[in-house]
Tab-separated table of C-alpha atoms in Angstrom:
chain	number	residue	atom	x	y	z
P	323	UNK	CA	12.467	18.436	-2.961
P	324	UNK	CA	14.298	18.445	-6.033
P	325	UNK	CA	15.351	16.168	-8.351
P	326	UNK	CA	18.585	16.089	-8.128
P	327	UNK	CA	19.505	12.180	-7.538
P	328	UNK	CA	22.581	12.299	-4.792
P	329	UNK	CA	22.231	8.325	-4.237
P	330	UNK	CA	21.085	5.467	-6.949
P	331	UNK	CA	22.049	2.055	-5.396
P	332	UNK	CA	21.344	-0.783	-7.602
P	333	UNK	CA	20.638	-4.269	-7.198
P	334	UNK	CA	22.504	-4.615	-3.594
P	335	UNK	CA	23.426	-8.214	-2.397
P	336	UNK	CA	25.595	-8.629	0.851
P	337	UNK	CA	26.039	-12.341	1.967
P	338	UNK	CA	27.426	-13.421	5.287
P	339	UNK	CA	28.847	-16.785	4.389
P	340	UNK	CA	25.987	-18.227	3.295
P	341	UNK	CA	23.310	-16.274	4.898
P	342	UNK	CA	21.803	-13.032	1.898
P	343	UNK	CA	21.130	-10.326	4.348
P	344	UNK	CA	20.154	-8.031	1.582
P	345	UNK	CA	18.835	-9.189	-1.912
P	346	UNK	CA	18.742	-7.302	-4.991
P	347	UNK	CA	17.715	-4.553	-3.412
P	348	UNK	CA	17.774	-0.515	-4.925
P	349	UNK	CA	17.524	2.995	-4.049
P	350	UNK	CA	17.198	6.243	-4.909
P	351	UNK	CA	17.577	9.119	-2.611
P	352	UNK	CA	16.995	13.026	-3.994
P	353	UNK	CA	18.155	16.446	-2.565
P	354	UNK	CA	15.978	17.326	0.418
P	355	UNK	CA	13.962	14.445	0.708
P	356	UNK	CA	14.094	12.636	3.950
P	357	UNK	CA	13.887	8.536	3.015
P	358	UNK	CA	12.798	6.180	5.817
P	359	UNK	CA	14.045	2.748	5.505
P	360	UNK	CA	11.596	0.826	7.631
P	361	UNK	CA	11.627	-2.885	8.662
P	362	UNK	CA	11.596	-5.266	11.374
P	363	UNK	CA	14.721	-6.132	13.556
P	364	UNK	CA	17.295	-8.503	11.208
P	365	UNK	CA	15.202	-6.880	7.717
P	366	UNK	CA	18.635	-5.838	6.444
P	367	UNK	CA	18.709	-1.976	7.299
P	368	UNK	CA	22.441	-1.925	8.832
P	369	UNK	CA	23.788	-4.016	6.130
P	370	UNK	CA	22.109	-1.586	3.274
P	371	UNK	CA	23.366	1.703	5.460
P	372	UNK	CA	26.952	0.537	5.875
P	373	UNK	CA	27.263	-0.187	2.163
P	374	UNK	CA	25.915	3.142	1.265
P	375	UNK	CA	28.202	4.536	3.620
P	376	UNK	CA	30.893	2.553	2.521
P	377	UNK	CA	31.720	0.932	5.838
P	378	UNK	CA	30.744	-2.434	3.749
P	379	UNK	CA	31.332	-4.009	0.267
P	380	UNK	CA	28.481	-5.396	-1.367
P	381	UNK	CA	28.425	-8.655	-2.455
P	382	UNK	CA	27.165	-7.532	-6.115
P	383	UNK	CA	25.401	-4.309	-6.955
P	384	UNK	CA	26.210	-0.832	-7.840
P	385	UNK	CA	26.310	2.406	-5.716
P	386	UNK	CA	26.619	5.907	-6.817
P	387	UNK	CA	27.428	9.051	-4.796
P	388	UNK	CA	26.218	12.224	-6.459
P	389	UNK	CA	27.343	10.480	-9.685
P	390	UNK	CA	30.954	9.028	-8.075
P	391	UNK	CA	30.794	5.188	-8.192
P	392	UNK	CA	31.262	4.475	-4.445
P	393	UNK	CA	33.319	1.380	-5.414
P	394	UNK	CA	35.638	2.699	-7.948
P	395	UNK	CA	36.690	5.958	-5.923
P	396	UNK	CA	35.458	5.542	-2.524
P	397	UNK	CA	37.722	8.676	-1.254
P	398	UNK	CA	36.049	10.918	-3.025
P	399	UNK	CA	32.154	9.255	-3.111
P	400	UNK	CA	32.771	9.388	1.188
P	401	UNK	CA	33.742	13.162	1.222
P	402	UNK	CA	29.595	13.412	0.589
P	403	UNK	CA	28.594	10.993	3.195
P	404	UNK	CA	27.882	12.110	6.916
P	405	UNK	CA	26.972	8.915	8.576
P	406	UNK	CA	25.543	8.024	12.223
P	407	UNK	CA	25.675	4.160	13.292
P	408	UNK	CA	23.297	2.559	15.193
P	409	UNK	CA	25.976	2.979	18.091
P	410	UNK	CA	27.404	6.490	17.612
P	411	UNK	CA	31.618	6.411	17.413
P	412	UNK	CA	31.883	8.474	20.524
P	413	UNK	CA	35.178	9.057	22.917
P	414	UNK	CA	33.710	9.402	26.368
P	415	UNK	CA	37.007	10.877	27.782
P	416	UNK	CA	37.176	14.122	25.125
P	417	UNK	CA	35.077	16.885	25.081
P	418	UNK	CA	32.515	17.921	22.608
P	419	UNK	CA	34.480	20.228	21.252
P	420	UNK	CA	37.736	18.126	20.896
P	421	UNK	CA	35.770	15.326	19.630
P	422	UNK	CA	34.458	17.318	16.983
P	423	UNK	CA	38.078	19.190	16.234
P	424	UNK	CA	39.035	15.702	15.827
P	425	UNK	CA	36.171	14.404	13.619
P	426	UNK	CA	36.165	17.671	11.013
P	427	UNK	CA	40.562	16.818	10.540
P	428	UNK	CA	39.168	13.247	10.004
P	429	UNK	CA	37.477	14.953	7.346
P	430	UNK	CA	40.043	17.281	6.171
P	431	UNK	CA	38.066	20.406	7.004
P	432	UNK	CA	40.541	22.865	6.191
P	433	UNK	CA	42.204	24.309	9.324
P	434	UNK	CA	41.274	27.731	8.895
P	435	UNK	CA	38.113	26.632	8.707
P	436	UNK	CA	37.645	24.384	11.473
P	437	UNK	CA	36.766	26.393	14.024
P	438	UNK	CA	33.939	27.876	12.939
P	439	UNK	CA	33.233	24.128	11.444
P	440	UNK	CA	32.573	23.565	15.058
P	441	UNK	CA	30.832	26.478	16.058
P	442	UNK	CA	28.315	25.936	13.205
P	443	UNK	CA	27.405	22.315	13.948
P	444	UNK	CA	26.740	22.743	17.628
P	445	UNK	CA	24.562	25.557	16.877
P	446	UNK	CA	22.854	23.728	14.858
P	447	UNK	CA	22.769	20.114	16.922
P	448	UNK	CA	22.393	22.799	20.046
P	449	UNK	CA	25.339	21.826	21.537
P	450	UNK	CA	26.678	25.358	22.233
P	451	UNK	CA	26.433	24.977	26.066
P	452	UNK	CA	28.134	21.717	26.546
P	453	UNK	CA	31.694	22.380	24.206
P	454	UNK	CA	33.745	21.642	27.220
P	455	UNK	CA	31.683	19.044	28.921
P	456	UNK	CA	33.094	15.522	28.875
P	457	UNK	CA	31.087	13.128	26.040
P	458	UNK	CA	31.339	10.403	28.975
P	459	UNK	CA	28.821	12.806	30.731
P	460	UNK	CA	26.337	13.982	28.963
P	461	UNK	CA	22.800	12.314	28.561
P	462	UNK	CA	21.642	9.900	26.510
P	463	UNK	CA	20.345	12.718	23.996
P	464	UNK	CA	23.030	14.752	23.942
P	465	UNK	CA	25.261	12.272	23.044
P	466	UNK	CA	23.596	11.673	20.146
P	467	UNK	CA	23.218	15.201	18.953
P	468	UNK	CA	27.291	14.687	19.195
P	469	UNK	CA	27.087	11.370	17.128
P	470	UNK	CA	24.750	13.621	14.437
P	471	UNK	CA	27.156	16.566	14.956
P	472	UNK	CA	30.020	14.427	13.912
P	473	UNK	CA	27.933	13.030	11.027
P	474	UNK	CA	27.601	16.576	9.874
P	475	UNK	CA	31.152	18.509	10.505
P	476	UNK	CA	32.090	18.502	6.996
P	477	UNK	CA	28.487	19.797	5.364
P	478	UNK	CA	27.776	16.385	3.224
P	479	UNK	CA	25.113	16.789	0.613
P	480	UNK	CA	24.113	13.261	2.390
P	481	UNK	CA	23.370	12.312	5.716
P	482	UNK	CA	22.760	8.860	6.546
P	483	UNK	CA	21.643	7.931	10.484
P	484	UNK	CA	20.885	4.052	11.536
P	485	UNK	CA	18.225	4.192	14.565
P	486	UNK	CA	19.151	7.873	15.284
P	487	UNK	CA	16.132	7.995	17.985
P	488	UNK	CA	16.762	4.579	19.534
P	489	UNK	CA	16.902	4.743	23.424
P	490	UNK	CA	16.125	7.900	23.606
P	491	UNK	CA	13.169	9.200	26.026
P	492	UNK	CA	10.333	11.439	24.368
P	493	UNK	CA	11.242	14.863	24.767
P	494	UNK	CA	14.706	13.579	23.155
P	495	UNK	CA	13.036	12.280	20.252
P	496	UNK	CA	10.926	15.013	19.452
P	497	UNK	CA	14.257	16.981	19.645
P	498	UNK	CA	15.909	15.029	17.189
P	499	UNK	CA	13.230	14.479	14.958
P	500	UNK	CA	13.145	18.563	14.799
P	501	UNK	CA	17.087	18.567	13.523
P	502	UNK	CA	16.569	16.073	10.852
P	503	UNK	CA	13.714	17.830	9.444
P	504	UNK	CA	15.608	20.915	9.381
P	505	UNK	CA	18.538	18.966	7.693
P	506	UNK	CA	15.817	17.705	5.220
P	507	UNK	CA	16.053	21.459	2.781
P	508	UNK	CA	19.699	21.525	2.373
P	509	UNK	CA	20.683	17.299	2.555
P	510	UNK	CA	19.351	14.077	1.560
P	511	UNK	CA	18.618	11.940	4.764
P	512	UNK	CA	18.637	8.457	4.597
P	513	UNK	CA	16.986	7.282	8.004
P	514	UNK	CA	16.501	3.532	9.407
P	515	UNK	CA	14.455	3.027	11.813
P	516	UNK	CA	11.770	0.030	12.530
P	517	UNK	CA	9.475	2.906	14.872
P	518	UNK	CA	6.335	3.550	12.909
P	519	UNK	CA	5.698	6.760	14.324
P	520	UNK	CA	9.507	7.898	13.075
P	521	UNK	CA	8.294	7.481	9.705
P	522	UNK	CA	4.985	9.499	9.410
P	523	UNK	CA	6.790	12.316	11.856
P	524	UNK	CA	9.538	13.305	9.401
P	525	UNK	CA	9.936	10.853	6.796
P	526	UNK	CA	8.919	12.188	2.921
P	527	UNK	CA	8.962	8.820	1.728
P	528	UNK	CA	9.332	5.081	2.677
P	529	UNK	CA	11.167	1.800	1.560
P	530	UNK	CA	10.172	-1.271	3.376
P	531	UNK	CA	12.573	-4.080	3.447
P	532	UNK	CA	12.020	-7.317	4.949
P	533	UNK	CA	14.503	-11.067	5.058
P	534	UNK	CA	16.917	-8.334	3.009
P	535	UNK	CA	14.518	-7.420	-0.273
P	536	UNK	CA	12.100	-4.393	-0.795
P	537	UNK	CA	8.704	-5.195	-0.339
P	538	UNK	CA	7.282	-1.352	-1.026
P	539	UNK	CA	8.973	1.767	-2.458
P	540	UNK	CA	7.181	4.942	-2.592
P	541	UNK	CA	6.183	8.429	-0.748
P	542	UNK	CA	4.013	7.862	2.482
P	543	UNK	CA	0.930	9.435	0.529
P	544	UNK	CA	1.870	6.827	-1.769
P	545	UNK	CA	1.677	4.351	0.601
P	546	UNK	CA	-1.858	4.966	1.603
P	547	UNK	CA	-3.572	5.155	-1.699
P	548	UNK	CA	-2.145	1.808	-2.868
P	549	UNK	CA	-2.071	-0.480	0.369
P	550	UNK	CA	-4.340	1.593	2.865
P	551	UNK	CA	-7.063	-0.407	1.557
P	552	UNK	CA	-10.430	1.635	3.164
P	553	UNK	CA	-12.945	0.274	5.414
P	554	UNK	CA	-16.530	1.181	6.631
P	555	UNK	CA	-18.086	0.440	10.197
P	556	UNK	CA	-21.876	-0.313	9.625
P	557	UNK	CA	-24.838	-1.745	11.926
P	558	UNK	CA	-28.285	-2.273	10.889
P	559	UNK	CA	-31.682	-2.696	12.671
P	560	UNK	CA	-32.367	-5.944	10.579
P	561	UNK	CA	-28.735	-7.069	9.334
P	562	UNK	CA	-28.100	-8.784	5.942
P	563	UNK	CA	-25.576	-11.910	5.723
P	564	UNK	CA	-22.164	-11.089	4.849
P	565	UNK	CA	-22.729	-12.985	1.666
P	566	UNK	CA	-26.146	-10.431	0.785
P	567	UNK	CA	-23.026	-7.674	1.795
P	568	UNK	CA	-20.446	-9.321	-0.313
P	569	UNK	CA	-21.912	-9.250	-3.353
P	570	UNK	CA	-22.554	-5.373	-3.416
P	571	UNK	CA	-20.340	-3.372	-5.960
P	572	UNK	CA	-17.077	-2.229	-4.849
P	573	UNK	CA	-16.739	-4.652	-1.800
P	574	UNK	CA	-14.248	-6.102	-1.202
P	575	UNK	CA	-14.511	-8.328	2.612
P	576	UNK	CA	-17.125	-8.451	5.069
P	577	UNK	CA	-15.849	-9.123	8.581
P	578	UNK	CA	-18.304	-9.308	11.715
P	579	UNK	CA	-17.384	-7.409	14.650
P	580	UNK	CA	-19.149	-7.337	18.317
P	581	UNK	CA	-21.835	-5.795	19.343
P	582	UNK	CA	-23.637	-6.541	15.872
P	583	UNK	CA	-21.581	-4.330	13.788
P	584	UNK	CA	-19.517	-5.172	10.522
P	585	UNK	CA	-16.801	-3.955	8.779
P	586	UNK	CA	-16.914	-3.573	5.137
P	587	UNK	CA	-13.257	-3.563	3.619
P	588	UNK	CA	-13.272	-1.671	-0.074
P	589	UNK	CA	-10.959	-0.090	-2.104
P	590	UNK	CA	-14.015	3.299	-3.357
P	591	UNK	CA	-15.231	5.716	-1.252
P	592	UNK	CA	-18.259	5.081	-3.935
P	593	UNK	CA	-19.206	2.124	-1.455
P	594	UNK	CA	-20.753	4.197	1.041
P	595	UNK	CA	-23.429	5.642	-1.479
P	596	UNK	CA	-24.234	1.634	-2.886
P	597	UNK	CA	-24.359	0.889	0.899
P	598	UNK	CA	-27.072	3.547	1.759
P	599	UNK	CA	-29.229	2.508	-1.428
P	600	UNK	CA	-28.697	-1.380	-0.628
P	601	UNK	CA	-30.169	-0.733	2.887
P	602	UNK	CA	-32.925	1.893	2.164
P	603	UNK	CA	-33.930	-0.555	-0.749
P	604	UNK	CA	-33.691	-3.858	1.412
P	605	UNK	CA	-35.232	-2.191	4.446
P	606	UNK	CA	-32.476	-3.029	6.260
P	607	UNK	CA	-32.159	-0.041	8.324
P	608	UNK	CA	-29.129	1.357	8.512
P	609	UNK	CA	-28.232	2.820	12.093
P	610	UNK	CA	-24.032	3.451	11.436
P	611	UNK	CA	-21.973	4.171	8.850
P	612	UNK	CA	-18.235	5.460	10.278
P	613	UNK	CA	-15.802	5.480	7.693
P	614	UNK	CA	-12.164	4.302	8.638
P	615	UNK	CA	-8.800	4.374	6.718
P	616	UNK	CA	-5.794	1.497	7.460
P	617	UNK	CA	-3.053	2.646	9.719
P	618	UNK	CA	0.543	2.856	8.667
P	619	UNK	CA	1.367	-0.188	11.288
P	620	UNK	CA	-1.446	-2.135	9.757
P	621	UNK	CA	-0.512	-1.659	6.345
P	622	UNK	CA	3.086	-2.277	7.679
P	623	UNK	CA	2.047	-5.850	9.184
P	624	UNK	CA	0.066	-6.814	5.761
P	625	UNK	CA	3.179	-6.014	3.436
P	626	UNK	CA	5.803	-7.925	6.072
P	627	UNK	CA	2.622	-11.004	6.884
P	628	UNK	CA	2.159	-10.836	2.782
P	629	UNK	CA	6.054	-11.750	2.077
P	630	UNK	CA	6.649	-14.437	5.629
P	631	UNK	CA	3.487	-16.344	3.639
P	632	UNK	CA	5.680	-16.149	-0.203
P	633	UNK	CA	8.572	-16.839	2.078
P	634	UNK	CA	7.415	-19.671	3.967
P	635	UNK	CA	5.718	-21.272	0.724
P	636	UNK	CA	8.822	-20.971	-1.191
P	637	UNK	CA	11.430	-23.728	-1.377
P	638	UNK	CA	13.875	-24.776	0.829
P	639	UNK	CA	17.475	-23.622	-0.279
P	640	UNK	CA	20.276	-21.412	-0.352
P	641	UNK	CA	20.292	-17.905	-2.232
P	642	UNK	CA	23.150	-17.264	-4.183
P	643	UNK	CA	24.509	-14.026	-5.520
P	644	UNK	CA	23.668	-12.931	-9.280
């Protein structure tokens, strides 16, 4: 990944009347890094795609396009965008390979060069066999590798797909997921998506939104190290209270489990040496010690449960633009 900025969106607000569907929210997206926008359903994620593509005006906010304002010359900012909606723009009566004639003039492919225009994206969205085969009958994942193929007929530096994977049955998925990582070396990707597992498949780094405003920004190892908050599974032959367990350095929770176990929540792997001592030394004989590490969905659930508490404690009103 380089770092070569082809996206820098600044303090986005879009407002539906008087509902903020995204709030001061930024973004930066570099050459060959594939960005997952994560969030739960209504979080904002079509709202912030369509204004990057420029299928929406922000309310307020800034967005540039490998250093074009998007705003002040939107022509020439879209000739880098490939984009995918949530619903791909599909003609079920042409054929792949009219449909994408038609999509690469949309995009002023140069004539001479739209044939082979073609012939490149299907080979690469493997969509060689099925040129002449109506859109209106292909599967569910082939129509989509014609929604990406469309998205990609004019080589833009950025490619930009809302819920590329929805509906789709595993074998499709995996399928897909292998095309956008091969994108990833030659693109940026911008990719929404509220499927955990879409994330840590192909995603470089993450942005979680949530009620329209960023709640984390950073790469998925990132993510771990500051919010995957560690955890140890112990039992012992004569257990100690939680408070004796509490108090021990580096601990950070104690929470009883069945069976007699415990789970110690902590933030240093140095825990599990204090642990050992703090047993040996209180005779409390220590029979299990599994280490464990929070899971992307859990660490998912404690950012989104963390902002609905600020959210609900916050007062009553309505947002207004800057």
């Amino acid at each position: 990944m380089s770092d070569e900025i082809l996206v820098s969106a600044e303090s986005l607000y879009r407002f539906y009347s008087q509902h903020c569907a995204v709030a001061d929210l930024s973004l930066r997206l570099r050459r060959g890094e594939v960005l997952g926008l994560l969030g739960p359903t209504g979080a904002g994620k079509t709202s912030t795609l369509q204004m990057l593509s420029g299928n929406l005006a922000p309310s307020a906010g800034r967005i540039i396009i490998n250093g074009i304002d998007l705003l002040d010359a939107p022509k020439r900012a879209k000739a880098y965008i490939g984009y995918l909606p949530e619903r791909p723009p599909l003609y079920p009566d042409l054929t792949v390979d009219e449909y994408l004639t038609y999509c690469g003039r949309l995009h002023r492919v140069a004539r001479l060069s739209l044939g082979a225009a073609v012939n490149e994206v299907k080979m690469r969205c493997g969509l060689t066999d099925v040129g002449r085969r109506l859109i209106g009958n292909l599967s569910k994942g082939y129509q989509q590798r014609v929604g990406i193929a469309q998205a990609l007929i004019h080589s833009p530096l950025i490619v930009i797909l809302d819920e590329p994977t929805v509906g789709l049955d595993p074998v499709q998925i995996r399928e897909i997921r292998t095309l956008i990582r091969e994108l990833a070396p030659n693109h940026g990707v911008i990719l929404s998506t509220h499927i955990l597992p879409e994330v840590q498949a192909i995603c470089d780094s993450v942005q979680i939104i949530h009620a329209g405003r960023t709640v984390f920004n950073d790469s998925l190892s990132g993510l771990s190290e500051r919010h995957g908050l560690m955890g140890l599974i112990v039992a012992f032959r004569s257990p100690p209270t939680t408070k004796e367990l509490s108090r021990l350095a580096g601990v950070q929770a104690v929470e009883p489990l069945a069976g007699g176990r415990l789970r110690i929540v902590h933030g240093d792997t140095a825990v599990l040496e204090t642990v050992v001592w703090a047993s040996v030394e209180n005779n409390w004989g220590l029979r299990e010690l599994t280490p464990e590490r929070s899971t992307l969905e859990q660490i998912f659930m404690d950012l989104v449960h963390n902002e609905y508490d600020t959210d609900s404690q916050a007062s009553a009103g309505v947002q207004t633009a800057p």
